[in-house]
Amino acid sequence: MTTTQPRTEPDQAPGAEPHGETLALPVTAEAPAAVGRAGHGPHGYSAQKDAHLKRLRRIEGQIRGLQRMVDEDVYCIDVLTQVSAGTKALQSFALSLLEEHLRHCVALAAEEGGAELDAKVAEATAAIARLLRS
């Protein structure tokens, strides 16, 4: 079951534009944030959580910049250039997350072997296929 939980940004720096909205992030009952799906402990990205959040905030800023560009009627090619930059940033983030998943979650499953390994490999393969389609 997936639900959403509102997330608000920390206070902005002086002079920074306020966000003015709340983002909804999925929260799943099957996979709480601190424990892996098979109960192995933190997710592979947990050690880099602060760096990932900083990176995602930077990407969020790029997207907000796109909104401002459209609002200000900026030339289409300039907007498309920024769309490309945001897309590349998200793809790069996804690849680093995938690498951490392989190094942590799949590696743990490899130690267990059997059905757990098969499930993790199938899950990673499906994630890679989704990334390739995007």
PDB file of N, CA and C in Angstrom, residues 25-107:
ATOM      1  N   LEU A  25       5.613  12.823  -1.029  1.00  0.00           N
ATOM      2  CA  LEU A  25       6.541  11.723  -1.258  1.00  0.00           C
ATOM      3  C   LEU A  25       5.864  10.415  -0.875  1.00  0.00           C
ATOM      4  N   PRO A  26       6.088   9.359  -1.636  1.00  0.00           N
ATOM      5  CA  PRO A  26       5.452   8.090  -1.310  1.00  0.00           C
ATOM      6  C   PRO A  26       6.051   7.466  -0.059  1.00  0.00           C
ATOM      7  N   VAL A  27       5.202   6.876   0.741  1.00  0.00           N
ATOM      8  CA  VAL A  27       5.620   6.130   1.918  1.00  0.00           C
ATOM      9  C   VAL A  27       4.956   4.770   1.795  1.00  0.00           C
ATOM     10  N   THR A  28       5.747   3.719   1.789  1.00  0.00           N
ATOM     11  CA  THR A  28       5.157   2.406   1.626  1.00  0.00           C
ATOM     12  C   THR A  28       5.211   1.640   2.931  1.00  0.00           C
ATOM     13  N   ALA A  29       4.153   0.938   3.195  1.00  0.00           N
ATOM     14  CA  ALA A  29       4.092   0.130   4.413  1.00  0.00           C
ATOM     15  C   ALA A  29       5.038  -1.055   4.313  1.00  0.00           C
ATOM     16  N   GLU A  30       5.277  -1.537   3.079  1.00  0.00           N
ATOM     17  CA  GLU A  30       6.127  -2.715   2.893  1.00  0.00           C
ATOM     18  C   GLU A  30       7.598  -2.413   3.104  1.00  0.00           C
ATOM     19  N   ALA A  31       8.021  -1.152   2.887  1.00  0.00           N
ATOM     20  CA  ALA A  31       9.437  -0.816   2.974  1.00  0.00           C
ATOM     21  C   ALA A  31       9.638   0.480   3.750  1.00  0.00           C
ATOM     22  N   PRO A  32       9.600   0.425   5.086  1.00  0.00           N
ATOM     23  CA  PRO A  32       9.845   1.629   5.857  1.00  0.00           C
ATOM     24  C   PRO A  32      11.228   2.199   5.538  1.00  0.00           C
ATOM     25  N   ALA A  33      11.399   3.494   5.749  1.00  0.00           N
ATOM     26  CA  ALA A  33      12.613   4.184   5.329  1.00  0.00           C
ATOM     27  C   ALA A  33      13.889   3.617   5.945  1.00  0.00           C
ATOM     28  N   ALA A  34      13.859   3.147   7.181  1.00  0.00           N
ATOM     29  CA  ALA A  34      15.092   2.743   7.839  1.00  0.00           C
ATOM     30  C   ALA A  34      15.413   1.260   7.694  1.00  0.00           C
ATOM     31  N   VAL A  35      14.500   0.462   7.194  1.00  0.00           N
ATOM     32  CA  VAL A  35      14.727  -0.975   7.132  1.00  0.00           C
ATOM     33  C   VAL A  35      14.500  -1.464   5.711  1.00  0.00           C
ATOM     34  N   GLY A  36      15.428  -2.283   5.217  1.00  0.00           N
ATOM     35  CA  GLY A  36      15.290  -2.840   3.873  1.00  0.00           C
ATOM     36  C   GLY A  36      14.104  -3.770   3.780  1.00  0.00           C
ATOM     37  N   ARG A  37      13.683  -4.071   2.553  1.00  0.00           N
ATOM     38  CA  ARG A  37      12.498  -4.907   2.352  1.00  0.00           C
ATOM     39  C   ARG A  37      12.619  -6.274   3.008  1.00  0.00           C
ATOM     40  N   ALA A  38      13.803  -6.841   3.002  1.00  0.00           N
ATOM     41  CA  ALA A  38      13.967  -8.157   3.594  1.00  0.00           C
ATOM     42  C   ALA A  38      14.455  -8.050   5.038  1.00  0.00           C
ATOM     43  N   GLY A  39      14.381  -6.841   5.629  1.00  0.00           N
ATOM     44  CA  GLY A  39      14.786  -6.656   7.015  1.00  0.00           C
ATOM     45  C   GLY A  39      16.282  -6.627   7.208  1.00  0.00           C
ATOM     46  N   HIS A  40      17.052  -6.221   6.180  1.00  0.00           N
ATOM     47  CA  HIS A  40      18.512  -6.226   6.260  1.00  0.00           C
ATOM     48  C   HIS A  40      19.101  -4.962   6.847  1.00  0.00           C
ATOM     49  N   GLY A  41      18.290  -4.012   7.236  1.00  0.00           N
ATOM     50  CA  GLY A  41      18.822  -2.766   7.761  1.00  0.00           C
ATOM     51  C   GLY A  41      18.653  -1.645   6.759  1.00  0.00           C
ATOM     52  N   PRO A  42      19.430  -0.579   6.910  1.00  0.00           N
ATOM     53  CA  PRO A  42      19.278   0.583   6.045  1.00  0.00           C
ATOM     54  C   PRO A  42      19.473   0.244   4.568  1.00  0.00           C
ATOM     55  N   HIS A  43      18.866   1.069   3.738  1.00  0.00           N
ATOM     56  CA  HIS A  43      19.017   0.902   2.300  1.00  0.00           C
ATOM     57  C   HIS A  43      20.438   1.245   1.885  1.00  0.00           C
ATOM     58  N   GLY A  44      20.822   0.847   0.688  1.00  0.00           N
ATOM     59  CA  GLY A  44      22.164   1.095   0.185  1.00  0.00           C
ATOM     60  C   GLY A  44      22.517   2.570   0.105  1.00  0.00           C
ATOM     61  N   TYR A  45      21.538   3.422  -0.112  1.00  0.00           N
ATOM     62  CA  TYR A  45      21.817   4.845  -0.244  1.00  0.00           C
ATOM     63  C   TYR A  45      21.886   5.569   1.092  1.00  0.00           C
ATOM     64  N   SER A  46      21.579   4.898   2.194  1.00  0.00           N
ATOM     65  CA  SER A  46      21.499   5.551   3.501  1.00  0.00           C
ATOM     66  C   SER A  46      22.775   6.263   3.899  1.00  0.00           C
ATOM     67  N   ALA A  47      23.922   5.691   3.578  1.00  0.00           N
ATOM     68  CA  ALA A  47      25.194   6.306   3.954  1.00  0.00           C
ATOM     69  C   ALA A  47      25.403   7.632   3.229  1.00  0.00           C
ATOM     70  N   GLN A  48      24.806   7.794   2.067  1.00  0.00           N
ATOM     71  CA  GLN A  48      24.942   9.003   1.264  1.00  0.00           C
ATOM     72  C   GLN A  48      23.674   9.860   1.290  1.00  0.00           C
ATOM     73  N   LYS A  49      22.818   9.631   2.249  1.00  0.00           N
ATOM     74  CA  LYS A  49      21.509  10.282   2.273  1.00  0.00           C
ATOM     75  C   LYS A  49      21.603  11.805   2.193  1.00  0.00           C
ATOM     76  N   ASP A  50      22.480  12.424   2.978  1.00  0.00           N
ATOM     77  CA  ASP A  50      22.598  13.881   2.961  1.00  0.00           C
ATOM     78  C   ASP A  50      23.031  14.385   1.589  1.00  0.00           C
ATOM     79  N   ALA A  51      23.990  13.717   0.976  1.00  0.00           N
ATOM     80  CA  ALA A  51      24.453  14.114  -0.361  1.00  0.00           C
ATOM     81  C   ALA A  51      23.339  13.943  -1.391  1.00  0.00           C
ATOM     82  N   HIS A  52      22.574  12.866  -1.276  1.00  0.00           N
ATOM     83  CA  HIS A  52      21.463  12.646  -2.206  1.00  0.00           C
ATOM     84  C   HIS A  52      20.394  13.722  -2.049  1.00  0.00           C
ATOM     85  N   LEU A  53      20.069  14.055  -0.806  1.00  0.00           N
ATOM     86  CA  LEU A  53      19.064  15.092  -0.577  1.00  0.00           C
ATOM     87  C   LEU A  53      19.529  16.439  -1.114  1.00  0.00           C
ATOM     88  N   LYS A  54      20.806  16.746  -0.938  1.00  0.00           N
ATOM     89  CA  LYS A  54      21.361  17.995  -1.468  1.00  0.00           C
ATOM     90  C   LYS A  54      21.247  18.003  -2.995  1.00  0.00           C
ATOM     91  N   ARG A  55      21.567  16.898  -3.608  1.00  0.00           N
ATOM     92  CA  ARG A  55      21.490  16.777  -5.067  1.00  0.00           C
ATOM     93  C   ARG A  55      20.045  16.924  -5.556  1.00  0.00           C
ATOM     94  N   LEU A  56      19.115  16.294  -4.859  1.00  0.00           N
ATOM     95  CA  LEU A  56      17.704  16.392  -5.240  1.00  0.00           C
ATOM     96  C   LEU A  56      17.174  17.815  -5.058  1.00  0.00           C
ATOM     97  N   ARG A  57      17.634  18.501  -4.041  1.00  0.00           N
ATOM     98  CA  ARG A  57      17.214  19.895  -3.860  1.00  0.00           C
ATOM     99  C   ARG A  57      17.740  20.768  -5.001  1.00  0.00           C
ATOM    100  N   ARG A  58      18.940  20.472  -5.457  1.00  0.00           N
ATOM    101  CA  ARG A  58      19.497  21.211  -6.586  1.00  0.00           C
ATOM    102  C   ARG A  58      18.669  20.947  -7.848  1.00  0.00           C
ATOM    103  N   ILE A  59      18.285  19.699  -8.063  1.00  0.00           N
ATOM    104  CA  ILE A  59      17.433  19.348  -9.208  1.00  0.00           C
ATOM    105  C   ILE A  59      16.075  20.033  -9.076  1.00  0.00           C
ATOM    106  N   GLU A  60      15.535  20.042  -7.870  1.00  0.00           N
ATOM    107  CA  GLU A  60      14.264  20.727  -7.634  1.00  0.00           C
ATOM    108  C   GLU A  60      14.377  22.204  -8.006  1.00  0.00           C
ATOM    109  N   GLY A  61      15.509  22.809  -7.682  1.00  0.00           N
ATOM    110  CA  GLY A  61      15.746  24.202  -8.050  1.00  0.00           C
ATOM    111  C   GLY A  61      15.763  24.395  -9.564  1.00  0.00           C
ATOM    112  N   GLN A  62      16.350  23.414 -10.274  1.00  0.00           N
ATOM    113  CA  GLN A  62      16.345  23.482 -11.740  1.00  0.00           C
ATOM    114  C   GLN A  62      14.918  23.457 -12.276  1.00  0.00           C
ATOM    115  N   ILE A  63      14.086  22.617 -11.708  1.00  0.00           N
ATOM    116  CA  ILE A  63      12.703  22.502 -12.167  1.00  0.00           C
ATOM    117  C   ILE A  63      11.939  23.784 -11.851  1.00  0.00           C
ATOM    118  N   ARG A  64      12.178  24.340 -10.680  1.00  0.00           N
ATOM    119  CA  ARG A  64      11.537  25.612 -10.339  1.00  0.00           C
ATOM    120  C   ARG A  64      12.000  26.705 -11.310  1.00  0.00           C
ATOM    121  N   GLY A  65      13.265  26.646 -11.702  1.00  0.00           N
ATOM    122  CA  GLY A  65      13.777  27.592 -12.688  1.00  0.00           C
ATOM    123  C   GLY A  65      13.038  27.456 -14.012  1.00  0.00           C
ATOM    124  N   LEU A  66      12.722  26.229 -14.382  1.00  0.00           N
ATOM    125  CA  LEU A  66      11.938  26.002 -15.600  1.00  0.00           C
ATOM    126  C   LEU A  66      10.565  26.651 -15.497  1.00  0.00           C
ATOM    127  N   GLN A  67       9.935  26.514 -14.344  1.00  0.00           N
ATOM    128  CA  GLN A  67       8.635  27.137 -14.144  1.00  0.00           C
ATOM    129  C   GLN A  67       8.729  28.652 -14.307  1.00  0.00           C
ATOM    130  N   ARG A  68       9.783  29.234 -13.729  1.00  0.00           N
ATOM    131  CA  ARG A  68       9.969  30.684 -13.861  1.00  0.00           C
ATOM    132  C   ARG A  68      10.200  31.071 -15.321  1.00  0.00           C
ATOM    133  N   MET A  69      10.994  30.267 -16.029  1.00  0.00           N
ATOM    134  CA  MET A  69      11.276  30.566 -17.437  1.00  0.00           C
ATOM    135  C   MET A  69       9.990  30.588 -18.259  1.00  0.00           C
ATOM    136  N   VAL A  70       9.134  29.611 -18.045  1.00  0.00           N
ATOM    137  CA  VAL A  70       7.861  29.566 -18.771  1.00  0.00           C
ATOM    138  C   VAL A  70       6.993  30.747 -18.369  1.00  0.00           C
ATOM    139  N   ASP A  71       6.946  31.029 -17.082  1.00  0.00           N
ATOM    140  CA  ASP A  71       6.154  32.153 -16.596  1.00  0.00           C
ATOM    141  C   ASP A  71       6.630  33.473 -17.209  1.00  0.00           C
ATOM    142  N   GLU A  72       7.928  33.586 -17.429  1.00  0.00           N
ATOM    143  CA  GLU A  72       8.514  34.815 -17.972  1.00  0.00           C
ATOM    144  C   GLU A  72       8.614  34.794 -19.503  1.00  0.00           C
ATOM    145  N   ASP A  73       8.025  33.798 -20.137  1.00  0.00           N
ATOM    146  CA  ASP A  73       8.018  33.684 -21.603  1.00  0.00           C
ATOM    147  C   ASP A  73       9.426  33.682 -22.211  1.00  0.00           C
ATOM    148  N   VAL A  74      10.316  32.916 -21.608  1.00  0.00           N
ATOM    149  CA  VAL A  74      11.676  32.784 -22.127  1.00  0.00           C
ATOM    150  C   VAL A  74      11.635  31.998 -23.437  1.00  0.00           C
ATOM    151  N   TYR A  75      12.567  32.268 -24.326  1.00  0.00           N
ATOM    152  CA  TYR A  75      12.659  31.625 -25.634  1.00  0.00           C
ATOM    153  C   TYR A  75      12.650  30.099 -25.489  1.00  0.00           C
ATOM    154  N   CYS A  76      11.846  29.444 -26.344  1.00  0.00           N
ATOM    155  CA  CYS A  76      11.618  27.986 -26.222  1.00  0.00           C
ATOM    156  C   CYS A  76      12.909  27.162 -26.196  1.00  0.00           C
ATOM    157  N   ILE A  77      13.861  27.489 -27.043  1.00  0.00           N
ATOM    158  CA  ILE A  77      15.091  26.695 -27.099  1.00  0.00           C
ATOM    159  C   ILE A  77      15.849  26.801 -25.782  1.00  0.00           C
ATOM    160  N   ASP A  78      15.815  27.952 -25.143  1.00  0.00           N
ATOM    161  CA  ASP A  78      16.464  28.107 -23.836  1.00  0.00           C
ATOM    162  C   ASP A  78      15.770  27.253 -22.778  1.00  0.00           C
ATOM    163  N   VAL A  79      14.448  27.184 -22.841  1.00  0.00           N
ATOM    164  CA  VAL A  79      13.695  26.336 -21.909  1.00  0.00           C
ATOM    165  C   VAL A  79      14.043  24.875 -22.168  1.00  0.00           C
ATOM    166  N   LEU A  80      14.074  24.473 -23.442  1.00  0.00           N
ATOM    167  CA  LEU A  80      14.408  23.080 -23.786  1.00  0.00           C
ATOM    168  C   LEU A  80      15.812  22.709 -23.326  1.00  0.00           C
ATOM    169  N   THR A  81      16.737  23.651 -23.403  1.00  0.00           N
ATOM    170  CA  THR A  81      18.103  23.401 -22.928  1.00  0.00           C
ATOM    171  C   THR A  81      18.092  23.089 -21.439  1.00  0.00           C
ATOM    172  N   GLN A  82      17.291  23.839 -20.689  1.00  0.00           N
ATOM    173  CA  GLN A  82      17.199  23.600 -19.254  1.00  0.00           C
ATOM    174  C   GLN A  82      16.451  22.300 -18.936  1.00  0.00           C
ATOM    175  N   VAL A  83      15.468  21.941 -19.759  1.00  0.00           N
ATOM    176  CA  VAL A  83      14.777  20.650 -19.594  1.00  0.00           C
ATOM    177  C   VAL A  83      15.799  19.523 -19.745  1.00  0.00           C
ATOM    178  N   SER A  84      16.646  19.643 -20.756  1.00  0.00           N
ATOM    179  CA  SER A  84      17.672  18.629 -20.980  1.00  0.00           C
ATOM    180  C   SER A  84      18.615  18.514 -19.783  1.00  0.00           C
ATOM    181  N   ALA A  85      19.011  19.655 -19.231  1.00  0.00           N
ATOM    182  CA  ALA A  85      19.895  19.640 -18.060  1.00  0.00           C
ATOM    183  C   ALA A  85      19.222  18.962 -16.863  1.00  0.00           C
ATOM    184  N   GLY A  86      17.950  19.254 -16.636  1.00  0.00           N
ATOM    185  CA  GLY A  86      17.221  18.620 -15.530  1.00  0.00           C
ATOM    186  C   GLY A  86      17.062  17.130 -15.731  1.00  0.00           C
ATOM    187  N   THR A  87      16.789  16.734 -16.973  1.00  0.00           N
ATOM    188  CA  THR A  87      16.654  15.315 -17.297  1.00  0.00           C
ATOM    189  C   THR A  87      17.962  14.578 -17.051  1.00  0.00           C
ATOM    190  N   LYS A  88      19.065  15.156 -17.496  1.00  0.00           N
ATOM    191  CA  LYS A  88      20.382  14.531 -17.291  1.00  0.00           C
ATOM    192  C   LYS A  88      20.706  14.425 -15.795  1.00  0.00           C
ATOM    193  N   ALA A  89      20.356  15.449 -15.035  1.00  0.00           N
ATOM    194  CA  ALA A  89      20.613  15.421 -13.596  1.00  0.00           C
ATOM    195  C   ALA A  89      19.836  14.296 -12.927  1.00  0.00           C
ATOM    196  N   LEU A  90      18.569  14.110 -13.304  1.00  0.00           N
ATOM    197  CA  LEU A  90      17.770  13.018 -12.741  1.00  0.00           C
ATOM    198  C   LEU A  90      18.307  11.659 -13.166  1.00  0.00           C
ATOM    199  N   GLN A  91      18.724  11.541 -14.412  1.00  0.00           N
ATOM    200  CA  GLN A  91      19.292  10.273 -14.883  1.00  0.00           C
ATOM    201  C   GLN A  91      20.577   9.937 -14.132  1.00  0.00           C
ATOM    202  N   SER A  92      21.404  10.924 -13.912  1.00  0.00           N
ATOM    203  CA  SER A  92      22.645  10.715 -13.173  1.00  0.00           C
ATOM    204  C   SER A  92      22.351  10.281 -11.737  1.00  0.00           C
ATOM    205  N   PHE A  93      21.366  10.919 -11.111  1.00  0.00           N
ATOM    206  CA  PHE A  93      20.968  10.531  -9.755  1.00  0.00           C
ATOM    207  C   PHE A  93      20.464   9.090  -9.739  1.00  0.00           C
ATOM    208  N   ALA A  94      19.641   8.740 -10.722  1.00  0.00           N
ATOM    209  CA  ALA A  94      19.095   7.381 -10.791  1.00  0.00           C
ATOM    210  C   ALA A  94      20.204   6.351 -10.939  1.00  0.00           C
ATOM    211  N   LEU A  95      21.202   6.647 -11.751  1.00  0.00           N
ATOM    212  CA  LEU A  95      22.307   5.700 -11.931  1.00  0.00           C
ATOM    213  C   LEU A  95      23.111   5.520 -10.651  1.00  0.00           C
ATOM    214  N   SER A  96      23.332   6.599  -9.913  1.00  0.00           N
ATOM    215  CA  SER A  96      24.077   6.444  -8.659  1.00  0.00           C
ATOM    216  C   SER A  96      23.266   5.643  -7.647  1.00  0.00           C
ATOM    217  N   LEU A  97      21.957   5.847  -7.624  1.00  0.00           N
ATOM    218  CA  LEU A  97      21.087   5.084  -6.724  1.00  0.00           C
ATOM    219  C   LEU A  97      21.075   3.604  -7.126  1.00  0.00           C
ATOM    220  N   LEU A  98      21.034   3.347  -8.423  1.00  0.00           N
ATOM    221  CA  LEU A  98      21.068   1.971  -8.907  1.00  0.00           C
ATOM    222  C   LEU A  98      22.378   1.291  -8.521  1.00  0.00           C
ATOM    223  N   GLU A  99      23.483   1.995  -8.669  1.00  0.00           N
ATOM    224  CA  GLU A  99      24.776   1.425  -8.292  1.00  0.00           C
ATOM    225  C   GLU A  99      24.795   1.060  -6.809  1.00  0.00           C
ATOM    226  N   GLU A 100      24.282   1.959  -5.969  1.00  0.00           N
ATOM    227  CA  GLU A 100      24.237   1.673  -4.536  1.00  0.00           C
ATOM    228  C   GLU A 100      23.326   0.490  -4.237  1.00  0.00           C
ATOM    229  N   HIS A 101      22.228   0.371  -4.971  1.00  0.00           N
ATOM    230  CA  HIS A 101      21.330  -0.768  -4.797  1.00  0.00           C
ATOM    231  C   HIS A 101      22.055  -2.072  -5.127  1.00  0.00           C
ATOM    232  N   LEU A 102      22.783  -2.065  -6.229  1.00  0.00           N
ATOM    233  CA  LEU A 102      23.509  -3.273  -6.623  1.00  0.00           C
ATOM    234  C   LEU A 102      24.588  -3.625  -5.595  1.00  0.00           C
ATOM    235  N   ARG A 103      25.319  -2.628  -5.141  1.00  0.00           N
ATOM    236  CA  ARG A 103      26.402  -2.873  -4.175  1.00  0.00           C
ATOM    237  C   ARG A 103      25.887  -3.308  -2.806  1.00  0.00           C
ATOM    238  N   HIS A 104      24.707  -2.864  -2.430  1.00  0.00           N
ATOM    239  CA  HIS A 104      24.205  -3.155  -1.091  1.00  0.00           C
ATOM    240  C   HIS A 104      23.146  -4.256  -1.111  1.00  0.00           C
ATOM    241  N   CYS A 105      21.993  -3.961  -1.691  1.00  0.00           N
ATOM    242  CA  CYS A 105      20.848  -4.877  -1.620  1.00  0.00           C
ATOM    243  C   CYS A 105      21.083  -6.169  -2.402  1.00  0.00           C
ATOM    244  N   VAL A 106      21.594  -6.028  -3.617  1.00  0.00           N
ATOM    245  CA  VAL A 106      21.837  -7.230  -4.426  1.00  0.00           C
ATOM    246  C   VAL A 106      23.004  -8.028  -3.846  1.00  0.00           C
ATOM    247  N   ALA A 107      24.025  -7.331  -3.353  1.00  0.00           N
ATOM    248  CA  ALA A 107      25.157  -8.030  -2.747  1.00  0.00           C
ATOM    249  C   ALA A 107      24.723  -8.826  -1.517  1.00  0.00           C
TER     250      ALA A 107
END
